[in-house]
Coordinates of C-alpha atoms in Angstrom, one line a residue:
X14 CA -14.5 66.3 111.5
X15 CA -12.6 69.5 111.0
X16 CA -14.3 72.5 112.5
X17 CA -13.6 75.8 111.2
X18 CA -14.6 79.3 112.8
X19 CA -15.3 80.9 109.7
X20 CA -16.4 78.8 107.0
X21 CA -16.8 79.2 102.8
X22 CA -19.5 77.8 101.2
X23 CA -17.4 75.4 99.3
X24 CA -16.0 74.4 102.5
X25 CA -19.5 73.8 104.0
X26 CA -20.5 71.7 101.2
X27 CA -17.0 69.6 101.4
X28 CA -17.7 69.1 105.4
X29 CA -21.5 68.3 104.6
X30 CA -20.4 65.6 102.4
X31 CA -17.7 64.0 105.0
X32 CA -20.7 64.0 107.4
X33 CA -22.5 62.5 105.3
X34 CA -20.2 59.8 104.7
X35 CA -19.9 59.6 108.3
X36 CA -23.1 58.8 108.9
X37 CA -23.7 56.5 106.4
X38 CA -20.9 54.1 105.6
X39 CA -22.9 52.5 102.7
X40 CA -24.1 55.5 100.9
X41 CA -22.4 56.2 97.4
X42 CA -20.9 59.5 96.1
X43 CA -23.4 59.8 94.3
X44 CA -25.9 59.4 96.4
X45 CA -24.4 62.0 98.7
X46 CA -23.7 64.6 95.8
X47 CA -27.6 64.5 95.1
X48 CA -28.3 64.6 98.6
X49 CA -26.6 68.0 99.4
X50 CA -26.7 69.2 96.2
X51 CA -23.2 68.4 94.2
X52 CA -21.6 66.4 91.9
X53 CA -20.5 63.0 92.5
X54 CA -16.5 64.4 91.2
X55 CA -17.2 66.8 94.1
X56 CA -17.6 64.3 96.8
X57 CA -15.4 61.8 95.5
X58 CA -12.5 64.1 95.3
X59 CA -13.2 65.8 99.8
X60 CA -13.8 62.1 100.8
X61 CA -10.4 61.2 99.7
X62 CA -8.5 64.3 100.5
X63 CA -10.4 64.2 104.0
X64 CA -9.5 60.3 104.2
X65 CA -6.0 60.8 103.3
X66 CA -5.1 64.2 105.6
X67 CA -8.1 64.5 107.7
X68 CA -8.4 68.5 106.0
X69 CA -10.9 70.0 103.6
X70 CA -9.3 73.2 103.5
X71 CA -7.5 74.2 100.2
X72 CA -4.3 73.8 99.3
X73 CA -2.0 76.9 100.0
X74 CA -2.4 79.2 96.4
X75 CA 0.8 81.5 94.6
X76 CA -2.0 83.7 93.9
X77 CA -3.5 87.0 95.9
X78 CA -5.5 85.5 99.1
X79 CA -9.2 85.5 98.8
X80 CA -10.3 89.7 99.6
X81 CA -13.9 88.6 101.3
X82 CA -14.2 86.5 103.9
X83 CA -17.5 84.3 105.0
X84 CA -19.2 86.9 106.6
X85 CA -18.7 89.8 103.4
X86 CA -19.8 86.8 101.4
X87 CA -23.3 86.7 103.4
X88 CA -23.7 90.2 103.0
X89 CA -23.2 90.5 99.4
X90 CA -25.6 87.9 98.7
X91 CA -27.8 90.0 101.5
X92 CA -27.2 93.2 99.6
X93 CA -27.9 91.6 96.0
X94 CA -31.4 90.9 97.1
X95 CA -31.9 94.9 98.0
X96 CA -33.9 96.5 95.6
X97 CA -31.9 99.4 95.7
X98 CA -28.8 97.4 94.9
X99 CA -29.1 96.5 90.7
X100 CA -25.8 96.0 89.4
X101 CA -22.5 94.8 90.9
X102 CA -21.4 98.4 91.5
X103 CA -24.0 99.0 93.9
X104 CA -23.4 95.5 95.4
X105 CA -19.7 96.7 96.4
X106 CA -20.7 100.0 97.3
X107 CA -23.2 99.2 99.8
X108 CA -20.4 96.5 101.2
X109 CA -18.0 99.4 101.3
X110 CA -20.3 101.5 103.7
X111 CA -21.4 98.8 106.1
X112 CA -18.1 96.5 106.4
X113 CA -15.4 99.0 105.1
X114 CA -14.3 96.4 102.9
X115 CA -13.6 97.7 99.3
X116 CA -14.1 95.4 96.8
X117 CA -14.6 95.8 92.6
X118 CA -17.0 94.9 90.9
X119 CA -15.8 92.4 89.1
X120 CA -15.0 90.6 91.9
X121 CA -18.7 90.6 93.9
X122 CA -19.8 89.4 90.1
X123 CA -17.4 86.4 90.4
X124 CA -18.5 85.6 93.8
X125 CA -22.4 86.0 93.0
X126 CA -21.5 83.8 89.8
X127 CA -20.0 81.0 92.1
X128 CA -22.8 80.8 94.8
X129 CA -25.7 80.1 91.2
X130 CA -26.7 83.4 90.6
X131 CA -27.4 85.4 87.3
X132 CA -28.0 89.2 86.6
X133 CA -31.2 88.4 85.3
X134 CA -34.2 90.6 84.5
X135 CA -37.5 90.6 85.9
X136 CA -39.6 87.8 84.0
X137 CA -43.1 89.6 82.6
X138 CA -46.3 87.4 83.4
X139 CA -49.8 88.1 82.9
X140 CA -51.5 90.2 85.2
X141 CA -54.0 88.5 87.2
X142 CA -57.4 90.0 88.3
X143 CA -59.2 87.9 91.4
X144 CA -61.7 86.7 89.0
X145 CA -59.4 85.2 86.6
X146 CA -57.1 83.8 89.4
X147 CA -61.0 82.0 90.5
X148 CA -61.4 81.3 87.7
X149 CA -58.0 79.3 86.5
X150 CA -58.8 77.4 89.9
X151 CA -62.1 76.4 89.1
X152 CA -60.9 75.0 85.3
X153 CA -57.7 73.2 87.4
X154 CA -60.4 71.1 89.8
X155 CA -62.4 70.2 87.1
X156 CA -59.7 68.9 84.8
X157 CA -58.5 67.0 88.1
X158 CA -62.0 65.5 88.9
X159 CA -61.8 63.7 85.1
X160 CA -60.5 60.3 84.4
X161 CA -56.4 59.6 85.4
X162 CA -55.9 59.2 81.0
X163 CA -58.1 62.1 80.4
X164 CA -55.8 64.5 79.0
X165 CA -54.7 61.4 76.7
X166 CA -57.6 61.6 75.0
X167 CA -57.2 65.6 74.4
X168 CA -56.5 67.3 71.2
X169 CA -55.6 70.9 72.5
X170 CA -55.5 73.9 69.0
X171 CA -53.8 77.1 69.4
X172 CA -52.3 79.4 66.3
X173 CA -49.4 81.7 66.4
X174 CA -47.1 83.7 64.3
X175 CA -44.3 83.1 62.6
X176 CA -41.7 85.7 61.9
X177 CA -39.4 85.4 58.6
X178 CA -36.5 87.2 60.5
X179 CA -36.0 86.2 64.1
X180 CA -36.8 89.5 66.1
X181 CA -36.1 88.8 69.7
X182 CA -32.2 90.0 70.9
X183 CA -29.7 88.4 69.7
X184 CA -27.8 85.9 71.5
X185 CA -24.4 87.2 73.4
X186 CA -21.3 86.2 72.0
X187 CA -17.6 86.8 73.9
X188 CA -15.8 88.9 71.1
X189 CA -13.8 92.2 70.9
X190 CA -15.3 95.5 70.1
X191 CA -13.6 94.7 66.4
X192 CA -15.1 91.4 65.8
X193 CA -18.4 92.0 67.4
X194 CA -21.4 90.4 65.3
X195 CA -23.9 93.0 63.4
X196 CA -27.2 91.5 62.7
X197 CA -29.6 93.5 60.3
X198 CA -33.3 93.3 60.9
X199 CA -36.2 94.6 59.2
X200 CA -38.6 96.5 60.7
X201 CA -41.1 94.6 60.5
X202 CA -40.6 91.3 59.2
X203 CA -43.0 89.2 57.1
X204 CA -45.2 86.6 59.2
X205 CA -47.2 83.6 58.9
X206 CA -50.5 82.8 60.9
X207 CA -50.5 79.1 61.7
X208 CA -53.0 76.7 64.0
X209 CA -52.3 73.5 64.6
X210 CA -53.5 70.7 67.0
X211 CA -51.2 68.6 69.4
X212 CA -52.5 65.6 71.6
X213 CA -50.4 62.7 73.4
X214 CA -50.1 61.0 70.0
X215 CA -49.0 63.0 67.5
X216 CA -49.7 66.4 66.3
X217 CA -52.0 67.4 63.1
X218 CA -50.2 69.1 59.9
X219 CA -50.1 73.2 59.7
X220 CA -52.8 75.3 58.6
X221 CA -52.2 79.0 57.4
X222 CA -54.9 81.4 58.1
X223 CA -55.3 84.7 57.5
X224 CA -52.4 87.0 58.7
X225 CA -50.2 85.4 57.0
X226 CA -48.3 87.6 54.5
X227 CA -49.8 88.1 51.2
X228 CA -53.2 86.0 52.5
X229 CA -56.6 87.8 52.1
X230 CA -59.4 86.3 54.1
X231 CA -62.2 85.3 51.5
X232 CA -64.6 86.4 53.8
X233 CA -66.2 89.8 53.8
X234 CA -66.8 92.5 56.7
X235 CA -70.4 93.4 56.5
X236 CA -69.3 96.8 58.3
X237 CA -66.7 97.9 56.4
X238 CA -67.1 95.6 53.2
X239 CA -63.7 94.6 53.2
X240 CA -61.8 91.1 53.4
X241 CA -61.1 90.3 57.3
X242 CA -58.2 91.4 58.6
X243 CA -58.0 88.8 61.1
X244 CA -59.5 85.6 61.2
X245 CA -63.1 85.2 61.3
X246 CA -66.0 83.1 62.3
X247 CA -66.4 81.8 59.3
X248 CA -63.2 81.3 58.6
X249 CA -62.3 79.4 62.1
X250 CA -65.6 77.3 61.1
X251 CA -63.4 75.7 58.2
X252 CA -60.1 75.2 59.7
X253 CA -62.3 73.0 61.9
X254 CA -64.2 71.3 59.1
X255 CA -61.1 70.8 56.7
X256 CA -58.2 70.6 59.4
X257 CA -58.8 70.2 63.0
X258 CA -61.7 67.6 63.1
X259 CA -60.4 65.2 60.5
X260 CA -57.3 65.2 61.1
X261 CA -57.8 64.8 64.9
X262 CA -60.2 62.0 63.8
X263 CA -56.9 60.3 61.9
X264 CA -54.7 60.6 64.5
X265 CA -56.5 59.2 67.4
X266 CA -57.5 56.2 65.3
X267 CA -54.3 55.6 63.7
X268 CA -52.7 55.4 67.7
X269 CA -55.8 52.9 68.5
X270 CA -57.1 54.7 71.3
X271 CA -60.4 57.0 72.3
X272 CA -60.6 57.5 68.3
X273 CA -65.2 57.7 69.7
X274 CA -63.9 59.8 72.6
X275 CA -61.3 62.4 71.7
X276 CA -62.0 65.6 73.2
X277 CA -60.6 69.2 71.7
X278 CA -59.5 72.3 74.0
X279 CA -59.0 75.4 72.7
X280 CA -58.4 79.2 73.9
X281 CA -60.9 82.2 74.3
X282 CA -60.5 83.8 70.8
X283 CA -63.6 85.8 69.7
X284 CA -63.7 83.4 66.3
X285 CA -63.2 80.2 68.4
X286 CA -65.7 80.8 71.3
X287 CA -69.5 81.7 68.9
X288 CA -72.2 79.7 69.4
X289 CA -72.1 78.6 65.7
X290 CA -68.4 77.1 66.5
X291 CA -69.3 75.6 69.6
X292 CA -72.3 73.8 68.4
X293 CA -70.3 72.8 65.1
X294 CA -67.8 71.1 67.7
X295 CA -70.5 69.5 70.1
X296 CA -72.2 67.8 66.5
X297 CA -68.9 66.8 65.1
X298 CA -66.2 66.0 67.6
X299 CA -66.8 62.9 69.4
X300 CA -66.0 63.7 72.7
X301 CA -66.9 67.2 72.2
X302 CA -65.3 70.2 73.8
X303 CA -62.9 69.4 76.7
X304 CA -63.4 72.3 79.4
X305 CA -64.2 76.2 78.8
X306 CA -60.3 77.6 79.0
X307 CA -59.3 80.2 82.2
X308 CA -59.1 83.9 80.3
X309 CA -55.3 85.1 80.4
X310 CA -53.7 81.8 81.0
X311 CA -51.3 80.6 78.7
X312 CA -49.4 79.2 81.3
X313 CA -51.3 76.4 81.3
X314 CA -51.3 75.2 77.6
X315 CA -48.4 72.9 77.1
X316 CA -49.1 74.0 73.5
X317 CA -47.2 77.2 74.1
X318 CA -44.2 75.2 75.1
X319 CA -43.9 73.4 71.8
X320 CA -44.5 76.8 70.0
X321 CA -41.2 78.0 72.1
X322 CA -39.6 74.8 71.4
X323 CA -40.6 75.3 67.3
X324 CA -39.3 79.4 67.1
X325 CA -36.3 78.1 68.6
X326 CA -35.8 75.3 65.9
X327 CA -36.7 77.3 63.3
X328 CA -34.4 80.5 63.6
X329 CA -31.4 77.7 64.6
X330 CA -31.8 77.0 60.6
X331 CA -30.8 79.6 57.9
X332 CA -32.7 82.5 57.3
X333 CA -36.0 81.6 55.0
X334 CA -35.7 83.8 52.0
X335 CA -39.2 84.1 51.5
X336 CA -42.9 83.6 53.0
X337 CA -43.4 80.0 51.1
X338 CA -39.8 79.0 52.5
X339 CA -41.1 80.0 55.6
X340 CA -44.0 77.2 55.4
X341 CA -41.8 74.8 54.3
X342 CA -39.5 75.3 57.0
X343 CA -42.1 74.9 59.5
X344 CA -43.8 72.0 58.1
X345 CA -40.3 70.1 58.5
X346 CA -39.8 71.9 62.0
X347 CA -43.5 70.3 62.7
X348 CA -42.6 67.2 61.5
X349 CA -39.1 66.7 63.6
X350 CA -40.9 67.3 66.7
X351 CA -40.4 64.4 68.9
X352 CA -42.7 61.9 70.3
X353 CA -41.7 62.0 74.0
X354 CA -42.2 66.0 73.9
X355 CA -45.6 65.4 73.2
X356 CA -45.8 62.6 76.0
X357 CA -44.4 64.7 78.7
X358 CA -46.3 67.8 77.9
X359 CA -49.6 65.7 78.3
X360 CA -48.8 63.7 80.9
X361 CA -47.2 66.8 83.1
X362 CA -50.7 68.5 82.6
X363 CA -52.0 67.0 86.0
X364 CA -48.8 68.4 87.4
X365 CA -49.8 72.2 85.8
X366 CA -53.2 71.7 87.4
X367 CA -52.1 71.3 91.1
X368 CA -49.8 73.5 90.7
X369 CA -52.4 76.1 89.8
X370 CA -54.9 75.0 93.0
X371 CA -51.4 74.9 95.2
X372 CA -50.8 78.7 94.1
X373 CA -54.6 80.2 94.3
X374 CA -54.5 80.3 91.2
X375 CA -51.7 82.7 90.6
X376 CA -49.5 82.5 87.3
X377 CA -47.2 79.2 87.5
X378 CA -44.3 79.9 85.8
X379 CA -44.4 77.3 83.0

């Protein structure tokens, strides 16, 4: 094995994989590449050039020589992980002052990009009291402690809002100053209030509630004397009579399974969680409700997934014109989603559940 006093990454990885092979005659290249982390091309293309000349060093380049050696390397990706150091300028300034080695930084960018790393900002989570994180660990047991096919037999609701015009930022494009894309966006854009109800087996049709654009809530405030704003008890009451109940009925008899045991979950919403709307689902759903949800925890809804996953399909089309092209749109967006999304959401949920008790539960990341 060739042994090197100062050693690239790439060169590590290329004398890992002759080790391997070493080691253990009968193992494939792709069995190695998974084992330290490559591609099979990789180790295919080091075993040969190793079993041909014995080297793993590259071949002699017309271009400049490489400016930072293995030990700059380990302190750029030290210095990246500095708080104080945000940007790739900082990154070669800070190298500057402790190895004297001046460097751009384009260059500490292209050598951060080839050892897997992004300039990425921070990712925003909830914010997690003691209580809640208690809580979340308390709802994670107890969904454990049911049946193995439990979660089968689960139709979880949720609503959201959908935006006419996309609104996040747009995507990044490699283009000249000249050709650059200009995107115009409304202020704010026109929106429709949806719920809808996803179990292993399918997923129920959309229902638009008030919030959506040009919708007035038939039910009255008795404090003001107006129309809700928002959705309200009574409201909530028949989206479960006319939608969620049976339709979720429907579904779980159509796939022949726990069609007189079908549970619902739902979130914390003011409307969702009255004593009228609780007993309504204990009389009429036959499983009745599922587990009281963890406050502030999204994360664990694989129903927030398939909204992603629905946004992301929907703004891929063109531009709706209108709010009823909007509900159009996502009625065909609903009805394209695919079966085995469904099935891996449920199925992964036991996998979000230890995951919670694993972290205390503290926010999971899914």
């Amino acid at each position: 094995m060739v042994k090197q006093q100062h050693i690239t990454h790439a060169q590590e990885l290329r004398l890992q994989a002759v080790h391997c092979k070493q080691h253990n005659q009968s193992w494939s290249a792709s069995k190695i590449g998974k084992h330290i982390g490559c591609n099979r091309m990789f180790v295919s293309r080091w075993l040969t050039r190793h079993q041909q000349t014995g080297d793993i060093n590259d071949k002699p380049r017309s271009g400049r020589p490489q400016i930072a050696d293995a030990a700059a390397e380990n302190y750029i990706l030290m210095a990246a992980q500095l708080p104080e150091c945000t940007s790739a300028a900082d990154i070669a300034a800070k190298t500057q002052q402790a190895l004297g080695l001046k460097l751009s930084g384009s260059t500490v960018t292209r050598l951060l990009k080839r050892k897997g790393l992004q300039h990425l900002t921070a990712k925003v989570v909830p914010m997690l009291t003691v209580k809640q994180k208690l809580a979340r660990v308390k709802f994670a047991k107890a969904a454990l402690r049911r049946e193995r096919c439990s979660w089968r037999r689960v139709m979880i609701t949720d609503s959201k809002y959908f935006r006419l015009h996309a609104m996040g930022k747009p995507a990044g494009r490699w283009c000249t100053p000249a050709t650059r894309e200009v995107v115009a966006r409304p202020k704010h854009s026109v929106a429709a209030h949806v719920y809808m109800g996803v179990a292993f087996h399918g997923a129920t049709s959309l229902k638009f509630v008030t919030g959506t654009h040009k919708q007035v809530s038939k039910y009255t405030d008795p404090k003001s004397k107006r129309p809700y704003r928002g959705l309200a008890q009574q409201e909530y009451t028949d989206v479960l009579h006319d939608h969620f109940i049976p339709e979720g009925n429907k579904l779980f008899k159509n796939a022949g399974q726990w069609a007189d045991k079908w549970q619902m979950q739902q979130d914390n919403a003011p409307a969702h969680k009255t004593p009228t709307n609780m007993a309504y689902i204990a009389a009429n759903v036959p499983g009745g409700h599922f587990l009281a949800w963890p406050p502030n925890s999204p994360d664990l809804s694989p129903i927030e997934n398939l909204w992603s996953w629905m946004d992301i399909k929907l703004h891929k089309l063109d531009t709706c014109k209108n709010i009823e092209e909007l509900k159009e749109r996502l009625e065909q967006v609903r009805q394209s989603i695919p079966p085995t999304l469904l099935h891996n959401m449920f199925d992964g949920m036991k996998a979000r559940m230890e995951r919670v008790i694993e972290l205390n539960g503290d926010y999971i990341g899914k």
